[in-house]
PDB file of C-alpha atoms in Angstrom:
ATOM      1  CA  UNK A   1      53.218  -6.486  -9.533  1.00 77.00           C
ATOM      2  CA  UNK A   2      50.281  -5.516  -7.451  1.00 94.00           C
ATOM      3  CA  UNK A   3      50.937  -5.054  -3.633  1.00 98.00           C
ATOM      4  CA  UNK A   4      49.318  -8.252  -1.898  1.00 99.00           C
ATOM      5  CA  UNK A   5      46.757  -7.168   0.634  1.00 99.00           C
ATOM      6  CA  UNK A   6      44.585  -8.349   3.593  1.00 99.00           C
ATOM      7  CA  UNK A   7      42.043  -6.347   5.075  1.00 99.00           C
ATOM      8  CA  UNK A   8      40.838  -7.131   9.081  1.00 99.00           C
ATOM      9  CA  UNK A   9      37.767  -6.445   9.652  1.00 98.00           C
ATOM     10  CA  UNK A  10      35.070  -6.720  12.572  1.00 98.00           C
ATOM     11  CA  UNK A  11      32.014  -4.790  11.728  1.00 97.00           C
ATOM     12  CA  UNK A  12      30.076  -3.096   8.325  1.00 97.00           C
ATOM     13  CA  UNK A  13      33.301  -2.833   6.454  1.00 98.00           C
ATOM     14  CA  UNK A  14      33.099   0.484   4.906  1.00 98.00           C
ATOM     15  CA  UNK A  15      36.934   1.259   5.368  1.00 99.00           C
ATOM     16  CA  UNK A  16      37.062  -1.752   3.991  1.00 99.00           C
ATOM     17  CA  UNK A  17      35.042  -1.030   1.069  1.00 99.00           C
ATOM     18  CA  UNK A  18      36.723   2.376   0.542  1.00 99.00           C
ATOM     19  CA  UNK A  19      40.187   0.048  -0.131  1.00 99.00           C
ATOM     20  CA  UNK A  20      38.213  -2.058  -3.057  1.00 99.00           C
ATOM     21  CA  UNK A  21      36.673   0.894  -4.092  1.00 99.00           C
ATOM     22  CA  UNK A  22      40.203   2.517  -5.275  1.00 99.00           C
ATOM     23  CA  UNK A  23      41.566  -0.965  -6.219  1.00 99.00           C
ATOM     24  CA  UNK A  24      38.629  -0.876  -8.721  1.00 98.00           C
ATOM     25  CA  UNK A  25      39.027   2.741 -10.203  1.00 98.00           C
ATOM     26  CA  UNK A  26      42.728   1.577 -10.428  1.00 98.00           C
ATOM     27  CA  UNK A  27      43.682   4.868  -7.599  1.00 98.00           C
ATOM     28  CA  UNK A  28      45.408   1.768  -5.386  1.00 98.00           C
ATOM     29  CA  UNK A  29      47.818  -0.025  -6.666  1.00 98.00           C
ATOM     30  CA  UNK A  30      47.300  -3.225  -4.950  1.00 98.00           C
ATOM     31  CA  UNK A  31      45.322  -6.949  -4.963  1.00 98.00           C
ATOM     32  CA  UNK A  32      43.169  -7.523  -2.106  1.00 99.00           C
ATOM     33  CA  UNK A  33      44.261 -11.096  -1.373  1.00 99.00           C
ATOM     34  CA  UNK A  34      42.539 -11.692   1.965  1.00 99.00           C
ATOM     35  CA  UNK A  35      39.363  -9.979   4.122  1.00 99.00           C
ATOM     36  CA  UNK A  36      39.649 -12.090   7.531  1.00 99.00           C
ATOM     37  CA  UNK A  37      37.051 -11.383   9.924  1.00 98.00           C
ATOM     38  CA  UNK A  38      36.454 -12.506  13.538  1.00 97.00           C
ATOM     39  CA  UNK A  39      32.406 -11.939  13.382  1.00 97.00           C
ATOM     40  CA  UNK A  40      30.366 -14.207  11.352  1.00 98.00           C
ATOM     41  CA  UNK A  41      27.475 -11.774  10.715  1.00 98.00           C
ATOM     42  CA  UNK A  42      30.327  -8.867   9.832  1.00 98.00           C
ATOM     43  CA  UNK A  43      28.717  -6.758   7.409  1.00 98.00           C
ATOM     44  CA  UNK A  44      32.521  -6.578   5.878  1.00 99.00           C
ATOM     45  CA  UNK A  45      31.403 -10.307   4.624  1.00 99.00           C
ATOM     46  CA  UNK A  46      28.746  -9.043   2.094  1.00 99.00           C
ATOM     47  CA  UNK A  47      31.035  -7.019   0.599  1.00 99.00           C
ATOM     48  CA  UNK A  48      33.885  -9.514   0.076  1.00 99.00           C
ATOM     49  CA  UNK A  49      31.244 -11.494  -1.766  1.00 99.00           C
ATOM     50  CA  UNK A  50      30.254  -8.792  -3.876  1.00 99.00           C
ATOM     51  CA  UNK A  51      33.181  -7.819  -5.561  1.00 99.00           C
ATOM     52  CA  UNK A  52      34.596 -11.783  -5.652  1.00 99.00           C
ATOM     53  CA  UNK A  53      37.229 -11.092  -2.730  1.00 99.00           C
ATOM     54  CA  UNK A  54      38.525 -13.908  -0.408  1.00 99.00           C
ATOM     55  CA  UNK A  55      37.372 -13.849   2.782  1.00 99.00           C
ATOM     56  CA  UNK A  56      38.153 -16.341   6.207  1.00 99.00           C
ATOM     57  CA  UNK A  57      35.642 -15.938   9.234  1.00 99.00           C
ATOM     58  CA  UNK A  58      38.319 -17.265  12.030  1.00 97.00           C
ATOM     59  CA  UNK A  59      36.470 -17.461  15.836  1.00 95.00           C
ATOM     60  CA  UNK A  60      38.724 -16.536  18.136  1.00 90.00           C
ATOM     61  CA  UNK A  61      37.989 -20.012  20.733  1.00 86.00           C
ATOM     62  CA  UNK A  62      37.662 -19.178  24.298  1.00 81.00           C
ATOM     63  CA  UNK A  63      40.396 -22.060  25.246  1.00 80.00           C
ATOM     64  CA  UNK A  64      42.821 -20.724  22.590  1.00 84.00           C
ATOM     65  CA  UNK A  65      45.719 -18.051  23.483  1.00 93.00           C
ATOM     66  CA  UNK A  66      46.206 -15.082  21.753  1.00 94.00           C
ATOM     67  CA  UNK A  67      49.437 -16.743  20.297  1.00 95.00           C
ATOM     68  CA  UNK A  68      47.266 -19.754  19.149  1.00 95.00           C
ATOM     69  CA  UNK A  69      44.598 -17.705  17.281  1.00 96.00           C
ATOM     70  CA  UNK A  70      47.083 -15.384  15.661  1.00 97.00           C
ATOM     71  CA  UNK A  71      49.381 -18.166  14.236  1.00 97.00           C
ATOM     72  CA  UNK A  72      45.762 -19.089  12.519  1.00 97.00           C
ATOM     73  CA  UNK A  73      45.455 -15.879  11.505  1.00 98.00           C
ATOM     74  CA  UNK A  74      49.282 -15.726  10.035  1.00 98.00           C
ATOM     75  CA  UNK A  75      48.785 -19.017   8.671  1.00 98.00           C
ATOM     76  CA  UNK A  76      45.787 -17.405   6.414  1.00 99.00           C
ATOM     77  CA  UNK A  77      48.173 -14.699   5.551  1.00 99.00           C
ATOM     78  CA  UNK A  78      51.212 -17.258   4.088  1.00 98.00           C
ATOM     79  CA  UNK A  79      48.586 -18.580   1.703  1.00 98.00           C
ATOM     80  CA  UNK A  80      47.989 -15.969  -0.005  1.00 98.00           C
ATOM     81  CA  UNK A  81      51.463 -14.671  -0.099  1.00 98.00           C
ATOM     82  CA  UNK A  82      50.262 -11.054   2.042  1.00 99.00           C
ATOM     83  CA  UNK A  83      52.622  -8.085   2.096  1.00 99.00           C
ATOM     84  CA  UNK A  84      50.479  -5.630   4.138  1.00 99.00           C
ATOM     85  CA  UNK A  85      48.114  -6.406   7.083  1.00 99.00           C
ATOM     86  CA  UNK A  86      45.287  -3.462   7.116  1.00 99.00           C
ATOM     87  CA  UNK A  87      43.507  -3.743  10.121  1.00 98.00           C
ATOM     88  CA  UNK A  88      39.925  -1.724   9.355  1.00 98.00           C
ATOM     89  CA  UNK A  89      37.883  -1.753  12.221  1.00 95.00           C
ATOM     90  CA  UNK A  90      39.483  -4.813  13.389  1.00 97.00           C
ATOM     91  CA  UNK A  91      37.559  -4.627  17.538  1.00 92.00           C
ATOM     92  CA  UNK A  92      40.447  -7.568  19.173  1.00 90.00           C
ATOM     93  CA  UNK A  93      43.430  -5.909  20.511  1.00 90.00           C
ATOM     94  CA  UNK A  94      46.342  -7.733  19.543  1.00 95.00           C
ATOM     95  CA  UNK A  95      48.544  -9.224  22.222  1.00 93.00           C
ATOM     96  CA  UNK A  96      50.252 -11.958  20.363  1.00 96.00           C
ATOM     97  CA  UNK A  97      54.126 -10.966  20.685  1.00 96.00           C
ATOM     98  CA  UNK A  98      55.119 -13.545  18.141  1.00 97.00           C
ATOM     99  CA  UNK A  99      52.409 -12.185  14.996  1.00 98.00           C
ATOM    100  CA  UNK A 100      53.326  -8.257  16.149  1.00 98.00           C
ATOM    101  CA  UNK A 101      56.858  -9.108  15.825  1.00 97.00           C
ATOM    102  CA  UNK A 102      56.520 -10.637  12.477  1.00 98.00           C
ATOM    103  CA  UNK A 103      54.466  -8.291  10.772  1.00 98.00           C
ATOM    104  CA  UNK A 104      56.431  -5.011  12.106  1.00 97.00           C
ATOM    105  CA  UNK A 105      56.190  -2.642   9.798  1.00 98.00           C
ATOM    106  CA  UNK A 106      54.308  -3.912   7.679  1.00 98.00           C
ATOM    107  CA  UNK A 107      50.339  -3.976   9.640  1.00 99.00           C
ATOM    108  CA  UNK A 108      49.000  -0.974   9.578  1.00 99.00           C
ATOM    109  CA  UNK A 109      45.472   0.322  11.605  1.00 98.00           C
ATOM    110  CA  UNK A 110      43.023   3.356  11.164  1.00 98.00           C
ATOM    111  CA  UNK A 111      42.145   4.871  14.392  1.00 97.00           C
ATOM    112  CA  UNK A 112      38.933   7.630  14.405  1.00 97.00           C
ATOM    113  CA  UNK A 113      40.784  10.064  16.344  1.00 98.00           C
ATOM    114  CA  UNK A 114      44.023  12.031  16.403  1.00 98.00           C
ATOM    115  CA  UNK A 115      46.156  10.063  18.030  1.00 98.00           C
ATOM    116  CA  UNK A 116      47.160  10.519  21.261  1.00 96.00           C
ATOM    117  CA  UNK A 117      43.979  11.895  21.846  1.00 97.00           C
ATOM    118  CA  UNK A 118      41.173   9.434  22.867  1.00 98.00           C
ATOM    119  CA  UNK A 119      42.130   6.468  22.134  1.00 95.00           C
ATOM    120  CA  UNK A 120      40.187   2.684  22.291  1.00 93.00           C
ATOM    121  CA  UNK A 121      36.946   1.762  20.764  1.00 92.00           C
ATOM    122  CA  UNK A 122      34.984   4.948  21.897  1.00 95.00           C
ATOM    123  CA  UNK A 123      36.838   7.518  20.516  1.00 97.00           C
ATOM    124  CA  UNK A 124      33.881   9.845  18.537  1.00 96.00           C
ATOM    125  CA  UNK A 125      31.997   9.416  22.062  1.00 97.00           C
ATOM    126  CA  UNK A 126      35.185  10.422  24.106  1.00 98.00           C
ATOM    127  CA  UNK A 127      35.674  13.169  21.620  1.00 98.00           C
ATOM    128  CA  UNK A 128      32.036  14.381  21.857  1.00 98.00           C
ATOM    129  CA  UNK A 129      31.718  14.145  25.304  1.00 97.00           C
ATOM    130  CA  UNK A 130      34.724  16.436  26.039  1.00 98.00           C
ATOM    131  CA  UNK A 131      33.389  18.741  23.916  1.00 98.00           C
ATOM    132  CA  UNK A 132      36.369  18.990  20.940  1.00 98.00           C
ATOM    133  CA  UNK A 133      35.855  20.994  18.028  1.00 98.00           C
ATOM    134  CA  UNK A 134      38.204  19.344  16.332  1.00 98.00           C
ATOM    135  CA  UNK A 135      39.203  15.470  16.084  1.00 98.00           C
ATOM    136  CA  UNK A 136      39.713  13.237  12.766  1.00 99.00           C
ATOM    137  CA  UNK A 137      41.613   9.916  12.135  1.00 99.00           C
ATOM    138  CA  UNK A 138      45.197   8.658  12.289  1.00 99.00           C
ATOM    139  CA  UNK A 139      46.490   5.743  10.141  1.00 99.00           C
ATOM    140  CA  UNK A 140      49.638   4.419  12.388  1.00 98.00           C
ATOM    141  CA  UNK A 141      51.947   1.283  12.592  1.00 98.00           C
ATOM    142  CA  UNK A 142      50.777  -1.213  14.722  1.00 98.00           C
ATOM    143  CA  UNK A 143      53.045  -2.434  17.523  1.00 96.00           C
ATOM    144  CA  UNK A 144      52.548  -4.058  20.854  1.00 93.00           C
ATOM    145  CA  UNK A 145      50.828  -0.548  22.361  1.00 92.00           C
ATOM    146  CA  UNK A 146      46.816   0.137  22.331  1.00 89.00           C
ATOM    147  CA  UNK A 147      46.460   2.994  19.383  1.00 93.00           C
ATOM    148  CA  UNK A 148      50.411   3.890  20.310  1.00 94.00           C
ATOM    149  CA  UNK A 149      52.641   2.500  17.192  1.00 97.00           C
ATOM    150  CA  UNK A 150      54.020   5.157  14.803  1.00 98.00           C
ATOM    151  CA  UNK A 151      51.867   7.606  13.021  1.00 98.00           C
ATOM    152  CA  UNK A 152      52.068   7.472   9.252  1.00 99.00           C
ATOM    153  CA  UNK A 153      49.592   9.778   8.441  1.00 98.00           C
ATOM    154  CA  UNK A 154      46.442  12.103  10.716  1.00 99.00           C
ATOM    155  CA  UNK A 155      43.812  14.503   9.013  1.00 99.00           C
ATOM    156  CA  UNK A 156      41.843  16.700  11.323  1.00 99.00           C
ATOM    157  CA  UNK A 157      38.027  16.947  10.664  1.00 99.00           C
ATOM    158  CA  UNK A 158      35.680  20.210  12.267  1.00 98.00           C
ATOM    159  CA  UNK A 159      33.390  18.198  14.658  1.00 98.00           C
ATOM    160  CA  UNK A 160      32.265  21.902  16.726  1.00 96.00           C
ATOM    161  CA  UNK A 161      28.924  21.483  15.193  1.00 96.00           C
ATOM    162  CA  UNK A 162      28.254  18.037  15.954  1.00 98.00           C
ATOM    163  CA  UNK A 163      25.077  17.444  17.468  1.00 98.00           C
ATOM    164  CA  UNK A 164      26.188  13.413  18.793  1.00 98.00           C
ATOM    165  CA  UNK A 165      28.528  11.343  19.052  1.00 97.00           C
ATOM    166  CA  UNK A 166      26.983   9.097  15.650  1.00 98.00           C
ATOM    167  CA  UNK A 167      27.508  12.714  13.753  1.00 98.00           C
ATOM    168  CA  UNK A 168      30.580  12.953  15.118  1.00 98.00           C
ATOM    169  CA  UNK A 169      31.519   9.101  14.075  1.00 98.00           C
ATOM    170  CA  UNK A 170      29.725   9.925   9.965  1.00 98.00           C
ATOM    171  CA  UNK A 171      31.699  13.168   9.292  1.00 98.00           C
ATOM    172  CA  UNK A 172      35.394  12.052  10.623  1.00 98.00           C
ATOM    173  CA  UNK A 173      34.179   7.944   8.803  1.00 98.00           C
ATOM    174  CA  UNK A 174      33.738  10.029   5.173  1.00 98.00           C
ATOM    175  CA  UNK A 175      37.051  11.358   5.632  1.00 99.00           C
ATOM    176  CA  UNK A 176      38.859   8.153   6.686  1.00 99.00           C
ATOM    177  CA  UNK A 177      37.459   6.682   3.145  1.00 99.00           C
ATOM    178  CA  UNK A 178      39.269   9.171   1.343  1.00 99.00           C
ATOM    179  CA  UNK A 179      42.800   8.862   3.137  1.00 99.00           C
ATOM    180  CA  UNK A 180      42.747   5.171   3.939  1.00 99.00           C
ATOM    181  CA  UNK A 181      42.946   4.029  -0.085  1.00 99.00           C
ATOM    182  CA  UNK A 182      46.109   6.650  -0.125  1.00 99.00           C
ATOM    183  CA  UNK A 183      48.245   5.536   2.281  1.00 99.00           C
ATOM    184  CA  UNK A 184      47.474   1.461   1.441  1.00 99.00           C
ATOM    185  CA  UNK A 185      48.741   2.838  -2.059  1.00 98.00           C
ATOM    186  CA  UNK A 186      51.480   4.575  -0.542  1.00 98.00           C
ATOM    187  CA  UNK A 187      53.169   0.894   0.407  1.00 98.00           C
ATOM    188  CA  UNK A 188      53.055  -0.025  -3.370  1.00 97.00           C
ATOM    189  CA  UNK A 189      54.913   2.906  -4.643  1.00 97.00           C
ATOM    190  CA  UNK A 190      57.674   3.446  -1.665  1.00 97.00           C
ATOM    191  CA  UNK A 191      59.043   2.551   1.366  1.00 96.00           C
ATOM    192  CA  UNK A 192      58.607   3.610   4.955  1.00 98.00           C
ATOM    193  CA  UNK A 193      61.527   3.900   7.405  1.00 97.00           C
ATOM    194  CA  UNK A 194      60.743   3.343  11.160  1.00 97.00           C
ATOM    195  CA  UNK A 195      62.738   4.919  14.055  1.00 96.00           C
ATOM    196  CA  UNK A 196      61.391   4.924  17.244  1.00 92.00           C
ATOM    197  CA  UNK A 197      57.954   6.126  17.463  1.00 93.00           C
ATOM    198  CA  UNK A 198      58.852   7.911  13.832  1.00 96.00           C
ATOM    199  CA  UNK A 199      57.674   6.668  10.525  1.00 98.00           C
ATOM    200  CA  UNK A 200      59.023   8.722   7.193  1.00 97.00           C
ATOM    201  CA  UNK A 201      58.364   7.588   3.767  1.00 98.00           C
ATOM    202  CA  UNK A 202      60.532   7.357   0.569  1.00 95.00           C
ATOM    203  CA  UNK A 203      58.779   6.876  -2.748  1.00 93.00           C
ATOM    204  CA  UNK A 204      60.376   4.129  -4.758  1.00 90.00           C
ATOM    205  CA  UNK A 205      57.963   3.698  -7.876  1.00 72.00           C
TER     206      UNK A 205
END
């Protein structure tokens, strides 16, 4: 049975798109159950819509906690019976203890950097402005740190010729679309072990 899947997503949804895109050409073994969004004009929504995928736009209210809005978002999840949490350009850092704890192992996040390097939500700029000839993306755990839980997989991309931060951004992005639909596949044909900040993998299937 296909690996149950939701997909987090705040903005245009290409990493998003790359994980329909292999469920589609059959290279992911998996069922995108759930795309839950926190923006109403997320371009992540079009997409849902195009290829018949649920989707949940869930405001996060200014008088709700974190705990509050994340037992909403759980509560989503338990509907549709979700194994793995991807969170794709998902821009609301997590602080609800209770959902991390829950979903340990088993929510993963793409960062566009190499982790520990630059992390937060201006990593290509951060990585341009220092000058680095090389950065890429890491696809980690997610845990109660900011772009700290352990890494599952990193690729390094050449960004020495760069010209901006937006070229540095489009050349590490076209990468992340290949290795994103990998490792979500990864979860439907083995088993990762977590000790530490450590992740190794076992293939079951």
């Amino acid at each position: 049975m296909a690996l149950k899947v939701a997909v987090l997503a705040s903005g245009r949804g290409t990493d998003f798109q790359s994980i329909v895109d292999g469920v589609e050409k059959g290279e992911v073994e998996a069922e995108i159950a759930l795309m839950l969004t926190n923006k109403p004009d997320a371009g992540a929504i079009e997409r849902a819509k195009k290829h018949g995928i649920p989707y949940v736009v869930l405001l996060h209210d200014k008088g709700k906690s974190d705990d509050g809005y994340y037992a909403a978002v759980d509560a989503e999840l338990a509907k549709r019976k979700v194994e793995l949490v991807v969170l794709a350009g998902w821009m609301k850092y997590i602080r609800s203890g209770r959902f991390l704890r829950k979903w340990q192992g088993k929510m993963i996040n793409i960062h566009n950097s190499l982790l520990p390097e630059f992390p937060g939500a201006h990593a290509q700029e951060d990585a341009f402005k220092a000058g680095a000839k090389v950065s890429g993306y890491t696809i980690h755990f997610v845990d109660e740190s900011l772009d700290g839980g352990p890494v599952i997989y990193q690729e390094s991309v050449d960004i020495g010729g760069c010209k901006s931060a937006d070229e540095v951004a489009a050349r590490i992005l076209e990468r992340e679309h290949v290795g994103l639909p990998k490792i979500v596949d990864s979860f439907a044909k083995g088993k990762y072990e977590i000790k530490g900040k450590k992740a190794s993998y076992k293939r079951t299937g």
